[in-house]
Amino acid sequence: MVKIGKGLKIFILSIVFITVLVCVLGRNASVLREKEGTTMHRLFTKFERDSLDTIFVGTSHQFCSISPDILFYDYGINSFMMASSAQTVPMTYYAIMEAIEYQHPKTIIFEALYCANDFRELEPGMSHMFFDGMPNCKAKRLALNDLVDPKEHIYYYFDLGFYHSRWKEVTEEDFKPVENSERNTFFSDQIQYNWDIPMVDKSEKEPMPEEMKKYLDMIIELCKENDVELIMYVAPYNSLYDDDYTRQNLFYMQRVFNWIEEYVEPKGIPFHNLFYELDAIGLNGTTDWMDSQHCNYAGQEKITRYMVEKGYIK
């Protein structure tokens, strides 16, 4: 019988201890962190490299408006949803970089809501929803260096340090994974009445924030350099409340969308402003909305099928 030296025994026990510790900490982190972003990246990296043709990026307005499942099962369009809540234009740039690094899709479809907002980065809780679960790739490293205080980087590579204080808030739901489809299709059967969407004339325009224009130009150049077709669109939505203040903000954003369309189309980038196609889409205020800003599954299906039938998604 071979005797194990004391030094080797200590070394083996140390390796076992560290392995168990890493597994425990990893499990704790998966329970404590927000699930949305983690689920997206986990599902995305399951696909064989270079197997997806179309990637969707943008905010919640994107994933509430388009169903990759309908696109795949009804139209044979092989796509994935990489949009995330409050995804800023700089974040979208790095999401596209990640998409190209892992999949090199033929087409990127960008829902352009946040082009009208001057948000470069978000408070840490929302930023973690984008970064958590993101593989340690070039896109993540560059994004953190660009968008996050260097002193906070450790909490994005080892996010238990950020979430450790959440243990008092943990519920049974934290132990359950988000049940999105493999293509990260969002589903909501919640229904809320949505009043008629007010509109500005399409001739009214206002420049987008300069910092966001810089990142939009970077997105255009990144897609061009990698021979990826970029398509932009705006999903329709209403003012947050039925009052004059939020209605004026909606009018401002519509003027920015009109400006963006005029800016990108000479560059060969299609821009589909669905605010001006509401009647053709046929959205119903009593059945198709989750809230004033987002469609439920019924509205999502209408927009998805409309985009295909119009040739906006090919």
PDB file of C-alpha atoms in Angstrom:
ATOM      1  CA  MET A   1       0.000   0.000   0.000  1.00  0.00           C
ATOM      2  CA  VAL A   2       1.450   3.332  -1.091  1.00  0.00           C
ATOM      3  CA  LYS A   3       1.762   5.876   1.704  1.00  0.00           C
ATOM      4  CA  ILE A   4       0.939   9.472   0.903  1.00  0.00           C
ATOM      5  CA  GLY A   5       3.395  11.986   2.262  1.00  0.00           C
ATOM      6  CA  LYS A   6       2.139  14.614   4.650  1.00  0.00           C
ATOM      7  CA  GLY A   7       2.895  17.446   2.207  1.00  0.00           C
ATOM      8  CA  LEU A   8       1.056  15.739  -0.681  1.00  0.00           C
ATOM      9  CA  LYS A   9      -1.884  14.929   1.585  1.00  0.00           C
ATOM     10  CA  ILE A  10      -2.204  18.585   2.607  1.00  0.00           C
ATOM     11  CA  PHE A  11      -1.973  19.627  -1.044  1.00  0.00           C
ATOM     12  CA  ILE A  12      -4.752  17.192  -2.122  1.00  0.00           C
ATOM     13  CA  LEU A  13      -7.003  18.251   0.768  1.00  0.00           C
ATOM     14  CA  SER A  14      -6.407  21.897  -0.119  1.00  0.00           C
ATOM     15  CA  ILE A  15      -7.421  21.269  -3.747  1.00  0.00           C
ATOM     16  CA  VAL A  16     -10.569  19.444  -2.611  1.00  0.00           C
ATOM     17  CA  PHE A  17     -11.430  22.260  -0.185  1.00  0.00           C
ATOM     18  CA  ILE A  18     -10.918  24.969  -2.818  1.00  0.00           C
ATOM     19  CA  THR A  19     -13.000  23.021  -5.355  1.00  0.00           C
ATOM     20  CA  VAL A  20     -15.874  22.604  -2.904  1.00  0.00           C
ATOM     21  CA  LEU A  21     -15.607  26.279  -1.879  1.00  0.00           C
ATOM     22  CA  VAL A  22     -15.731  27.467  -5.496  1.00  0.00           C
ATOM     23  CA  CYS A  23     -18.796  25.261  -6.158  1.00  0.00           C
ATOM     24  CA  VAL A  24     -20.569  26.562  -3.047  1.00  0.00           C
ATOM     25  CA  LEU A  25     -19.781  30.199  -3.857  1.00  0.00           C
ATOM     26  CA  GLY A  26     -20.829  29.682  -7.465  1.00  0.00           C
ATOM     27  CA  ARG A  27     -24.147  28.209  -6.337  1.00  0.00           C
ATOM     28  CA  ASN A  28     -24.669  31.052  -3.879  1.00  0.00           C
ATOM     29  CA  ALA A  29     -23.965  33.615  -6.598  1.00  0.00           C
ATOM     30  CA  SER A  30     -26.418  31.955  -8.992  1.00  0.00           C
ATOM     31  CA  VAL A  31     -29.143  32.139  -6.332  1.00  0.00           C
ATOM     32  CA  LEU A  32     -28.478  35.719  -5.242  1.00  0.00           C
ATOM     33  CA  ARG A  33     -27.921  37.432  -8.602  1.00  0.00           C
ATOM     34  CA  GLU A  34     -30.625  38.786 -10.889  1.00  0.00           C
ATOM     35  CA  LYS A  35     -31.544  36.122 -13.446  1.00  0.00           C
ATOM     36  CA  GLU A  36     -32.387  38.052 -16.624  1.00  0.00           C
ATOM     37  CA  GLY A  37     -28.895  38.737 -17.963  1.00  0.00           C
ATOM     38  CA  THR A  38     -27.471  35.467 -16.660  1.00  0.00           C
ATOM     39  CA  THR A  39     -30.149  33.513 -18.493  1.00  0.00           C
ATOM     40  CA  MET A  40     -29.541  35.374 -21.749  1.00  0.00           C
ATOM     41  CA  HIS A  41     -25.803  34.707 -21.815  1.00  0.00           C
ATOM     42  CA  ARG A  42     -26.223  31.107 -20.610  1.00  0.00           C
ATOM     43  CA  LEU A  43     -28.643  30.336 -23.431  1.00  0.00           C
ATOM     44  CA  PHE A  44     -26.579  32.234 -26.006  1.00  0.00           C
ATOM     45  CA  THR A  45     -23.347  30.376 -25.309  1.00  0.00           C
ATOM     46  CA  LYS A  46     -25.129  27.001 -25.632  1.00  0.00           C
ATOM     47  CA  PHE A  47     -25.479  27.485 -29.372  1.00  0.00           C
ATOM     48  CA  GLU A  48     -22.800  26.058 -31.618  1.00  0.00           C
ATOM     49  CA  ARG A  49     -20.505  28.833 -32.800  1.00  0.00           C
ATOM     50  CA  ASP A  50     -21.522  30.585 -36.026  1.00  0.00           C
ATOM     51  CA  SER A  51     -24.890  28.792 -36.078  1.00  0.00           C
ATOM     52  CA  LEU A  52     -27.223  31.800 -35.657  1.00  0.00           C
ATOM     53  CA  ASP A  53     -28.148  34.025 -38.591  1.00  0.00           C
ATOM     54  CA  THR A  54     -29.895  36.933 -36.851  1.00  0.00           C
ATOM     55  CA  ILE A  55     -29.323  38.560 -33.444  1.00  0.00           C
ATOM     56  CA  PHE A  56     -31.686  41.065 -31.813  1.00  0.00           C
ATOM     57  CA  VAL A  57     -30.254  43.749 -29.517  1.00  0.00           C
ATOM     58  CA  GLY A  58     -31.723  46.650 -27.568  1.00  0.00           C
ATOM     59  CA  THR A  59     -33.931  47.160 -24.545  1.00  0.00           C
ATOM     60  CA  SER A  60     -37.055  45.513 -23.148  1.00  0.00           C
ATOM     61  CA  HIS A  61     -38.983  47.139 -26.015  1.00  0.00           C
ATOM     62  CA  GLN A  62     -37.092  44.760 -28.283  1.00  0.00           C
ATOM     63  CA  PHE A  63     -37.777  41.522 -26.418  1.00  0.00           C
ATOM     64  CA  CYS A  64     -41.413  42.494 -25.809  1.00  0.00           C
ATOM     65  CA  SER A  65     -41.915  43.122 -29.535  1.00  0.00           C
ATOM     66  CA  ILE A  66     -40.181  40.219 -31.284  1.00  0.00           C
ATOM     67  CA  SER A  67     -40.476  36.443 -30.787  1.00  0.00           C
ATOM     68  CA  PRO A  68     -37.482  34.445 -32.060  1.00  0.00           C
ATOM     69  CA  ASP A  69     -39.582  31.296 -31.479  1.00  0.00           C
ATOM     70  CA  ILE A  70     -42.222  32.417 -33.988  1.00  0.00           C
ATOM     71  CA  LEU A  71     -39.465  33.412 -36.397  1.00  0.00           C
ATOM     72  CA  PHE A  72     -37.814  29.996 -36.149  1.00  0.00           C
ATOM     73  CA  TYR A  73     -40.774  27.635 -36.008  1.00  0.00           C
ATOM     74  CA  ASP A  74     -43.084  29.485 -38.413  1.00  0.00           C
ATOM     75  CA  TYR A  75     -40.639  31.138 -40.815  1.00  0.00           C
ATOM     76  CA  GLY A  76     -37.377  29.183 -40.477  1.00  0.00           C
ATOM     77  CA  ILE A  77     -35.437  32.278 -39.369  1.00  0.00           C
ATOM     78  CA  ASN A  78     -32.613  31.182 -37.049  1.00  0.00           C
ATOM     79  CA  SER A  79     -32.320  33.977 -34.499  1.00  0.00           C
ATOM     80  CA  PHE A  80     -31.618  34.810 -30.844  1.00  0.00           C
ATOM     81  CA  MET A  81     -32.744  37.589 -28.483  1.00  0.00           C
ATOM     82  CA  MET A  82     -29.786  39.470 -26.920  1.00  0.00           C
ATOM     83  CA  ALA A  83     -31.837  42.454 -25.769  1.00  0.00           C
ATOM     84  CA  SER A  84     -31.922  43.182 -22.043  1.00  0.00           C
ATOM     85  CA  SER A  85     -33.764  45.594 -19.771  1.00  0.00           C
ATOM     86  CA  ALA A  86     -32.497  49.187 -20.055  1.00  0.00           C
ATOM     87  CA  GLN A  87     -29.671  48.174 -22.415  1.00  0.00           C
ATOM     88  CA  THR A  88     -27.948  51.473 -23.199  1.00  0.00           C
ATOM     89  CA  VAL A  89     -26.504  52.210 -26.651  1.00  0.00           C
ATOM     90  CA  PRO A  90     -22.920  51.667 -25.360  1.00  0.00           C
ATOM     91  CA  MET A  91     -24.045  48.324 -23.892  1.00  0.00           C
ATOM     92  CA  THR A  92     -25.647  47.441 -27.222  1.00  0.00           C
ATOM     93  CA  TYR A  93     -22.324  48.127 -28.942  1.00  0.00           C
ATOM     94  CA  TYR A  94     -20.596  45.565 -26.717  1.00  0.00           C
ATOM     95  CA  ALA A  95     -23.488  43.102 -27.029  1.00  0.00           C
ATOM     96  CA  ILE A  96     -23.004  43.239 -30.803  1.00  0.00           C
ATOM     97  CA  MET A  97     -19.265  42.724 -30.302  1.00  0.00           C
ATOM     98  CA  GLU A  98     -20.024  39.617 -28.214  1.00  0.00           C
ATOM     99  CA  ALA A  99     -22.514  38.389 -30.829  1.00  0.00           C
ATOM    100  CA  ILE A 100     -19.929  38.725 -33.590  1.00  0.00           C
ATOM    101  CA  GLU A 101     -17.216  37.104 -31.451  1.00  0.00           C
ATOM    102  CA  TYR A 102     -19.346  34.006 -30.766  1.00  0.00           C
ATOM    103  CA  GLN A 103     -21.724  33.795 -33.718  1.00  0.00           C
ATOM    104  CA  HIS A 104     -20.786  36.224 -36.506  1.00  0.00           C
ATOM    105  CA  PRO A 105     -24.442  36.532 -37.561  1.00  0.00           C
ATOM    106  CA  LYS A 106     -25.473  37.729 -41.006  1.00  0.00           C
ATOM    107  CA  THR A 107     -27.836  40.319 -39.536  1.00  0.00           C
ATOM    108  CA  ILE A 108     -28.082  42.448 -36.391  1.00  0.00           C
ATOM    109  CA  ILE A 109     -31.496  44.008 -35.688  1.00  0.00           C
ATOM    110  CA  PHE A 110     -31.309  46.932 -33.261  1.00  0.00           C
ATOM    111  CA  GLU A 111     -34.425  48.368 -31.573  1.00  0.00           C
ATOM    112  CA  ALA A 112     -33.373  51.985 -31.189  1.00  0.00           C
ATOM    113  CA  LEU A 113     -35.391  53.279 -28.205  1.00  0.00           C
ATOM    114  CA  TYR A 114     -32.377  54.212 -26.064  1.00  0.00           C
ATOM    115  CA  CYS A 115     -30.764  56.177 -28.887  1.00  0.00           C
ATOM    116  CA  ALA A 116     -33.012  59.002 -27.669  1.00  0.00           C
ATOM    117  CA  ASN A 117     -31.833  58.697 -24.039  1.00  0.00           C
ATOM    118  CA  ASP A 118     -28.551  60.149 -22.848  1.00  0.00           C
ATOM    119  CA  PHE A 119     -27.687  57.133 -20.676  1.00  0.00           C
ATOM    120  CA  ARG A 120     -24.080  55.987 -21.044  1.00  0.00           C
ATOM    121  CA  GLU A 121     -24.135  53.634 -18.088  1.00  0.00           C
ATOM    122  CA  LEU A 122     -26.657  52.651 -15.431  1.00  0.00           C
ATOM    123  CA  GLU A 123     -26.750  52.257 -11.683  1.00  0.00           C
ATOM    124  CA  PRO A 124     -24.934  49.053 -10.625  1.00  0.00           C
ATOM    125  CA  GLY A 125     -28.040  46.898 -10.189  1.00  0.00           C
ATOM    126  CA  MET A 126     -29.092  47.447 -13.819  1.00  0.00           C
ATOM    127  CA  SER A 127     -25.522  47.172 -15.110  1.00  0.00           C
ATOM    128  CA  HIS A 128     -25.204  43.772 -13.464  1.00  0.00           C
ATOM    129  CA  MET A 129     -28.314  42.613 -15.319  1.00  0.00           C
ATOM    130  CA  PHE A 130     -26.320  43.159 -18.529  1.00  0.00           C
ATOM    131  CA  PHE A 131     -22.911  41.904 -17.404  1.00  0.00           C
ATOM    132  CA  ASP A 132     -23.787  38.972 -15.107  1.00  0.00           C
ATOM    133  CA  GLY A 133     -23.315  35.722 -16.962  1.00  0.00           C
ATOM    134  CA  MET A 134     -21.454  37.383 -19.827  1.00  0.00           C
ATOM    135  CA  PRO A 135     -18.559  35.094 -20.768  1.00  0.00           C
ATOM    136  CA  ASN A 136     -15.065  36.378 -20.080  1.00  0.00           C
ATOM    137  CA  CYS A 137     -14.552  37.437 -23.674  1.00  0.00           C
ATOM    138  CA  LYS A 138     -12.972  40.424 -25.389  1.00  0.00           C
ATOM    139  CA  ALA A 139     -16.315  42.255 -25.461  1.00  0.00           C
ATOM    140  CA  LYS A 140     -16.729  41.989 -21.677  1.00  0.00           C
ATOM    141  CA  ARG A 141     -13.218  43.199 -20.943  1.00  0.00           C
ATOM    142  CA  LEU A 142     -13.563  46.207 -23.247  1.00  0.00           C
ATOM    143  CA  ALA A 143     -17.058  47.018 -21.968  1.00  0.00           C
ATOM    144  CA  LEU A 144     -15.986  46.997 -18.326  1.00  0.00           C
ATOM    145  CA  ASN A 145     -12.953  49.166 -19.096  1.00  0.00           C
ATOM    146  CA  ASP A 146     -15.188  51.625 -20.927  1.00  0.00           C
ATOM    147  CA  LEU A 147     -18.338  51.714 -18.800  1.00  0.00           C
ATOM    148  CA  VAL A 148     -17.477  50.690 -15.227  1.00  0.00           C
ATOM    149  CA  ASP A 149     -15.269  52.300 -12.576  1.00  0.00           C
ATOM    150  CA  PRO A 150     -12.066  50.192 -12.385  1.00  0.00           C
ATOM    151  CA  LYS A 151     -12.533  49.890  -8.605  1.00  0.00           C
ATOM    152  CA  GLU A 152     -15.803  48.051  -9.276  1.00  0.00           C
ATOM    153  CA  HIS A 153     -14.463  45.548 -11.833  1.00  0.00           C
ATOM    154  CA  ILE A 154     -13.925  42.831  -9.237  1.00  0.00           C
ATOM    155  CA  TYR A 155     -17.679  42.764  -8.531  1.00  0.00           C
ATOM    156  CA  TYR A 156     -18.377  42.010 -12.189  1.00  0.00           C
ATOM    157  CA  TYR A 157     -15.874  39.167 -12.441  1.00  0.00           C
ATOM    158  CA  PHE A 158     -16.801  37.847  -8.976  1.00  0.00           C
ATOM    159  CA  ASP A 159     -20.360  39.094  -8.536  1.00  0.00           C
ATOM    160  CA  LEU A 160     -21.028  37.369  -5.208  1.00  0.00           C
ATOM    161  CA  GLY A 161     -19.236  40.372  -3.731  1.00  0.00           C
ATOM    162  CA  PHE A 162     -22.004  42.590  -5.094  1.00  0.00           C
ATOM    163  CA  TYR A 163     -24.948  40.354  -4.205  1.00  0.00           C
ATOM    164  CA  HIS A 164     -23.798  38.922  -0.855  1.00  0.00           C
ATOM    165  CA  SER A 165     -26.062  41.259   1.134  1.00  0.00           C
ATOM    166  CA  ARG A 166     -29.178  39.996  -0.685  1.00  0.00           C
ATOM    167  CA  TRP A 167     -29.376  36.842   1.422  1.00  0.00           C
ATOM    168  CA  LYS A 168     -32.013  38.450   3.674  1.00  0.00           C
ATOM    169  CA  GLU A 169     -34.256  39.043   0.628  1.00  0.00           C
ATOM    170  CA  VAL A 170     -33.999  35.550  -0.882  1.00  0.00           C
ATOM    171  CA  THR A 171     -37.281  33.821  -1.659  1.00  0.00           C
ATOM    172  CA  GLU A 172     -38.190  30.484  -3.214  1.00  0.00           C
ATOM    173  CA  GLU A 173     -38.217  32.159  -6.641  1.00  0.00           C
ATOM    174  CA  ASP A 174     -34.473  32.881  -6.389  1.00  0.00           C
ATOM    175  CA  PHE A 175     -33.748  29.146  -6.572  1.00  0.00           C
ATOM    176  CA  LYS A 176     -35.641  28.768  -9.833  1.00  0.00           C
ATOM    177  CA  PRO A 177     -34.093  29.481 -13.260  1.00  0.00           C
ATOM    178  CA  VAL A 178     -35.845  31.897 -15.628  1.00  0.00           C
ATOM    179  CA  GLU A 179     -37.942  29.742 -17.942  1.00  0.00           C
ATOM    180  CA  ASN A 180     -37.266  31.438 -21.278  1.00  0.00           C
ATOM    181  CA  SER A 181     -37.117  29.384 -24.453  1.00  0.00           C
ATOM    182  CA  GLU A 182     -33.735  28.355 -25.830  1.00  0.00           C
ATOM    183  CA  ARG A 183     -33.830  31.397 -28.125  1.00  0.00           C
ATOM    184  CA  ASN A 184     -34.530  33.651 -25.137  1.00  0.00           C
ATOM    185  CA  THR A 185     -38.044  34.551 -26.223  1.00  0.00           C
ATOM    186  CA  PHE A 186     -39.850  36.611 -23.609  1.00  0.00           C
ATOM    187  CA  PHE A 187     -43.469  35.723 -22.834  1.00  0.00           C
ATOM    188  CA  SER A 188     -46.073  37.711 -20.918  1.00  0.00           C
ATOM    189  CA  ASP A 189     -49.813  37.080 -20.776  1.00  0.00           C
ATOM    190  CA  GLN A 190     -50.410  40.144 -18.597  1.00  0.00           C
ATOM    191  CA  ILE A 191     -53.002  42.525 -20.086  1.00  0.00           C
ATOM    192  CA  GLN A 192     -53.364  46.224 -19.375  1.00  0.00           C
ATOM    193  CA  TYR A 193     -55.483  48.665 -21.350  1.00  0.00           C
ATOM    194  CA  ASN A 194     -53.419  51.114 -23.405  1.00  0.00           C
ATOM    195  CA  TRP A 195     -54.919  54.374 -24.662  1.00  0.00           C
ATOM    196  CA  ASP A 196     -54.302  55.716 -28.181  1.00  0.00           C
ATOM    197  CA  ILE A 197     -50.666  56.567 -28.879  1.00  0.00           C
ATOM    198  CA  PRO A 198     -50.179  60.297 -29.643  1.00  0.00           C
ATOM    199  CA  MET A 199     -47.919  61.144 -32.569  1.00  0.00           C
ATOM    200  CA  VAL A 200     -45.828  63.975 -33.986  1.00  0.00           C
ATOM    201  CA  ASP A 201     -45.634  64.618 -37.707  1.00  0.00           C
ATOM    202  CA  LYS A 202     -42.863  62.696 -39.411  1.00  0.00           C
ATOM    203  CA  SER A 203     -41.318  65.966 -40.602  1.00  0.00           C
ATOM    204  CA  GLU A 204     -40.522  66.959 -36.991  1.00  0.00           C
ATOM    205  CA  LYS A 205     -36.927  66.099 -36.080  1.00  0.00           C
ATOM    206  CA  GLU A 206     -34.484  66.627 -33.217  1.00  0.00           C
ATOM    207  CA  PRO A 207     -30.847  65.406 -33.091  1.00  0.00           C
ATOM    208  CA  MET A 208     -30.026  62.460 -30.880  1.00  0.00           C
ATOM    209  CA  PRO A 209     -27.683  63.037 -27.883  1.00  0.00           C
ATOM    210  CA  GLU A 210     -24.103  63.447 -29.102  1.00  0.00           C
ATOM    211  CA  GLU A 211     -22.636  60.705 -26.886  1.00  0.00           C
ATOM    212  CA  MET A 212     -25.222  58.220 -28.155  1.00  0.00           C
ATOM    213  CA  LYS A 213     -24.509  59.267 -31.742  1.00  0.00           C
ATOM    214  CA  LYS A 214     -20.829  58.423 -31.121  1.00  0.00           C
ATOM    215  CA  TYR A 215     -21.736  54.887 -30.063  1.00  0.00           C
ATOM    216  CA  LEU A 216     -24.247  54.505 -32.897  1.00  0.00           C
ATOM    217  CA  ASP A 217     -21.452  55.384 -35.327  1.00  0.00           C
ATOM    218  CA  MET A 218     -19.275  52.769 -33.587  1.00  0.00           C
ATOM    219  CA  ILE A 219     -22.045  50.180 -34.022  1.00  0.00           C
ATOM    220  CA  ILE A 220     -22.366  51.034 -37.721  1.00  0.00           C
ATOM    221  CA  GLU A 221     -18.597  50.746 -38.204  1.00  0.00           C
ATOM    222  CA  LEU A 222     -18.352  47.481 -36.220  1.00  0.00           C
ATOM    223  CA  CYS A 223     -21.039  45.847 -38.367  1.00  0.00           C
ATOM    224  CA  LYS A 224     -19.468  47.180 -41.574  1.00  0.00           C
ATOM    225  CA  GLU A 225     -15.998  45.899 -40.626  1.00  0.00           C
ATOM    226  CA  ASN A 226     -17.403  42.424 -39.946  1.00  0.00           C
ATOM    227  CA  ASP A 227     -19.700  42.274 -43.000  1.00  0.00           C
ATOM    228  CA  VAL A 228     -22.830  42.144 -40.827  1.00  0.00           C
ATOM    229  CA  GLU A 229     -26.049  43.750 -42.063  1.00  0.00           C
ATOM    230  CA  LEU A 230     -27.424  46.241 -39.532  1.00  0.00           C
ATOM    231  CA  ILE A 231     -31.167  46.904 -39.464  1.00  0.00           C
ATOM    232  CA  MET A 232     -32.757  49.411 -37.088  1.00  0.00           C
ATOM    233  CA  TYR A 233     -36.340  49.875 -36.043  1.00  0.00           C
ATOM    234  CA  VAL A 234     -38.446  51.467 -33.315  1.00  0.00           C
ATOM    235  CA  ALA A 235     -41.226  49.516 -31.625  1.00  0.00           C
ATOM    236  CA  PRO A 236     -44.323  51.613 -30.843  1.00  0.00           C
ATOM    237  CA  TYR A 237     -45.137  52.463 -27.245  1.00  0.00           C
ATOM    238  CA  ASN A 238     -47.152  55.010 -25.309  1.00  0.00           C
ATOM    239  CA  SER A 239     -46.351  57.696 -22.765  1.00  0.00           C
ATOM    240  CA  LEU A 240     -45.700  56.290 -19.321  1.00  0.00           C
ATOM    241  CA  TYR A 241     -48.812  58.013 -17.973  1.00  0.00           C
ATOM    242  CA  ASP A 242     -51.747  59.678 -19.665  1.00  0.00           C
ATOM    243  CA  ASP A 243     -50.578  63.188 -18.798  1.00  0.00           C
ATOM    244  CA  ASP A 244     -49.013  66.112 -20.644  1.00  0.00           C
ATOM    245  CA  TYR A 245     -45.534  65.806 -19.072  1.00  0.00           C
ATOM    246  CA  THR A 246     -44.842  62.239 -20.175  1.00  0.00           C
ATOM    247  CA  ARG A 247     -46.626  62.892 -23.483  1.00  0.00           C
ATOM    248  CA  GLN A 248     -44.144  65.696 -24.251  1.00  0.00           C
ATOM    249  CA  ASN A 249     -41.268  63.310 -23.515  1.00  0.00           C
ATOM    250  CA  LEU A 250     -42.775  60.800 -25.949  1.00  0.00           C
ATOM    251  CA  PHE A 251     -43.025  63.546 -28.588  1.00  0.00           C
ATOM    252  CA  TYR A 252     -39.353  64.437 -28.014  1.00  0.00           C
ATOM    253  CA  MET A 253     -38.291  60.829 -28.508  1.00  0.00           C
ATOM    254  CA  GLN A 254     -40.388  60.502 -31.660  1.00  0.00           C
ATOM    255  CA  ARG A 255     -38.643  63.568 -33.101  1.00  0.00           C
ATOM    256  CA  VAL A 256     -35.271  61.943 -32.324  1.00  0.00           C
ATOM    257  CA  PHE A 257     -36.350  58.712 -34.050  1.00  0.00           C
ATOM    258  CA  ASN A 258     -37.300  60.731 -37.139  1.00  0.00           C
ATOM    259  CA  TRP A 259     -33.849  62.354 -37.067  1.00  0.00           C
ATOM    260  CA  ILE A 260     -32.079  58.997 -36.728  1.00  0.00           C
ATOM    261  CA  GLU A 261     -33.944  57.608 -39.741  1.00  0.00           C
ATOM    262  CA  GLU A 262     -32.748  60.529 -41.844  1.00  0.00           C
ATOM    263  CA  TYR A 263     -29.208  60.084 -40.474  1.00  0.00           C
ATOM    264  CA  VAL A 264     -28.722  56.342 -41.073  1.00  0.00           C
ATOM    265  CA  GLU A 265     -30.558  55.687 -44.337  1.00  0.00           C
ATOM    266  CA  PRO A 266     -27.910  57.450 -46.524  1.00  0.00           C
ATOM    267  CA  LYS A 267     -25.434  55.044 -44.894  1.00  0.00           C
ATOM    268  CA  GLY A 268     -27.421  52.113 -46.317  1.00  0.00           C
ATOM    269  CA  ILE A 269     -29.027  51.136 -43.006  1.00  0.00           C
ATOM    270  CA  PRO A 270     -32.763  50.404 -43.124  1.00  0.00           C
ATOM    271  CA  PHE A 271     -34.739  52.136 -40.372  1.00  0.00           C
ATOM    272  CA  HIS A 272     -38.338  51.100 -39.750  1.00  0.00           C
ATOM    273  CA  ASN A 273     -40.317  53.482 -37.545  1.00  0.00           C
ATOM    274  CA  LEU A 274     -43.321  51.392 -36.508  1.00  0.00           C
ATOM    275  CA  PHE A 275     -45.024  54.357 -34.860  1.00  0.00           C
ATOM    276  CA  TYR A 276     -46.161  55.293 -38.362  1.00  0.00           C
ATOM    277  CA  GLU A 277     -47.348  51.763 -39.154  1.00  0.00           C
ATOM    278  CA  LEU A 278     -49.613  51.197 -36.163  1.00  0.00           C
ATOM    279  CA  ASP A 279     -52.787  50.782 -38.216  1.00  0.00           C
ATOM    280  CA  ALA A 280     -51.128  48.230 -40.497  1.00  0.00           C
ATOM    281  CA  ILE A 281     -49.810  46.242 -37.507  1.00  0.00           C
ATOM    282  CA  GLY A 282     -53.278  46.237 -35.951  1.00  0.00           C
ATOM    283  CA  LEU A 283     -52.301  46.545 -32.286  1.00  0.00           C
ATOM    284  CA  ASN A 284     -55.354  46.506 -30.031  1.00  0.00           C
ATOM    285  CA  GLY A 285     -55.311  48.667 -26.909  1.00  0.00           C
ATOM    286  CA  THR A 286     -57.547  46.262 -24.982  1.00  0.00           C
ATOM    287  CA  THR A 287     -55.717  42.973 -25.686  1.00  0.00           C
ATOM    288  CA  ASP A 288     -52.128  43.487 -26.905  1.00  0.00           C
ATOM    289  CA  TRP A 289     -50.308  45.402 -24.158  1.00  0.00           C
ATOM    290  CA  MET A 290     -48.573  44.345 -20.951  1.00  0.00           C
ATOM    291  CA  ASP A 291     -48.410  48.011 -19.883  1.00  0.00           C
ATOM    292  CA  SER A 292     -48.277  51.373 -21.632  1.00  0.00           C
ATOM    293  CA  GLN A 293     -44.698  50.751 -22.765  1.00  0.00           C
ATOM    294  CA  HIS A 294     -44.526  47.049 -23.658  1.00  0.00           C
ATOM    295  CA  CYS A 295     -46.507  44.535 -25.675  1.00  0.00           C
ATOM    296  CA  ASN A 296     -47.667  41.224 -24.230  1.00  0.00           C
ATOM    297  CA  TYR A 297     -47.449  37.964 -26.200  1.00  0.00           C
ATOM    298  CA  ALA A 298     -50.418  38.943 -28.429  1.00  0.00           C
ATOM    299  CA  GLY A 299     -48.882  42.259 -29.459  1.00  0.00           C
ATOM    300  CA  GLN A 300     -45.460  40.636 -29.750  1.00  0.00           C
ATOM    301  CA  GLU A 301     -46.852  38.099 -32.217  1.00  0.00           C
ATOM    302  CA  LYS A 302     -48.505  40.826 -34.321  1.00  0.00           C
ATOM    303  CA  ILE A 303     -45.301  42.869 -34.576  1.00  0.00           C
ATOM    304  CA  THR A 304     -43.171  39.793 -35.303  1.00  0.00           C
ATOM    305  CA  ARG A 305     -45.394  38.568 -38.124  1.00  0.00           C
ATOM    306  CA  TYR A 306     -45.773  42.081 -39.510  1.00  0.00           C
ATOM    307  CA  MET A 307     -41.978  42.573 -39.616  1.00  0.00           C
ATOM    308  CA  VAL A 308     -41.564  39.329 -41.581  1.00  0.00           C
ATOM    309  CA  GLU A 309     -44.436  39.922 -43.959  1.00  0.00           C
ATOM    310  CA  LYS A 310     -43.148  43.429 -44.759  1.00  0.00           C
ATOM    311  CA  GLY A 311     -39.665  42.039 -45.412  1.00  0.00           C
ATOM    312  CA  TYR A 312     -38.107  43.952 -42.485  1.00  0.00           C
ATOM    313  CA  ILE A 313     -36.911  40.626 -41.069  1.00  0.00           C
ATOM    314  CA  LYS A 314     -35.740  38.271 -43.776  1.00  0.00           C
TER     315      LYS A 314
END
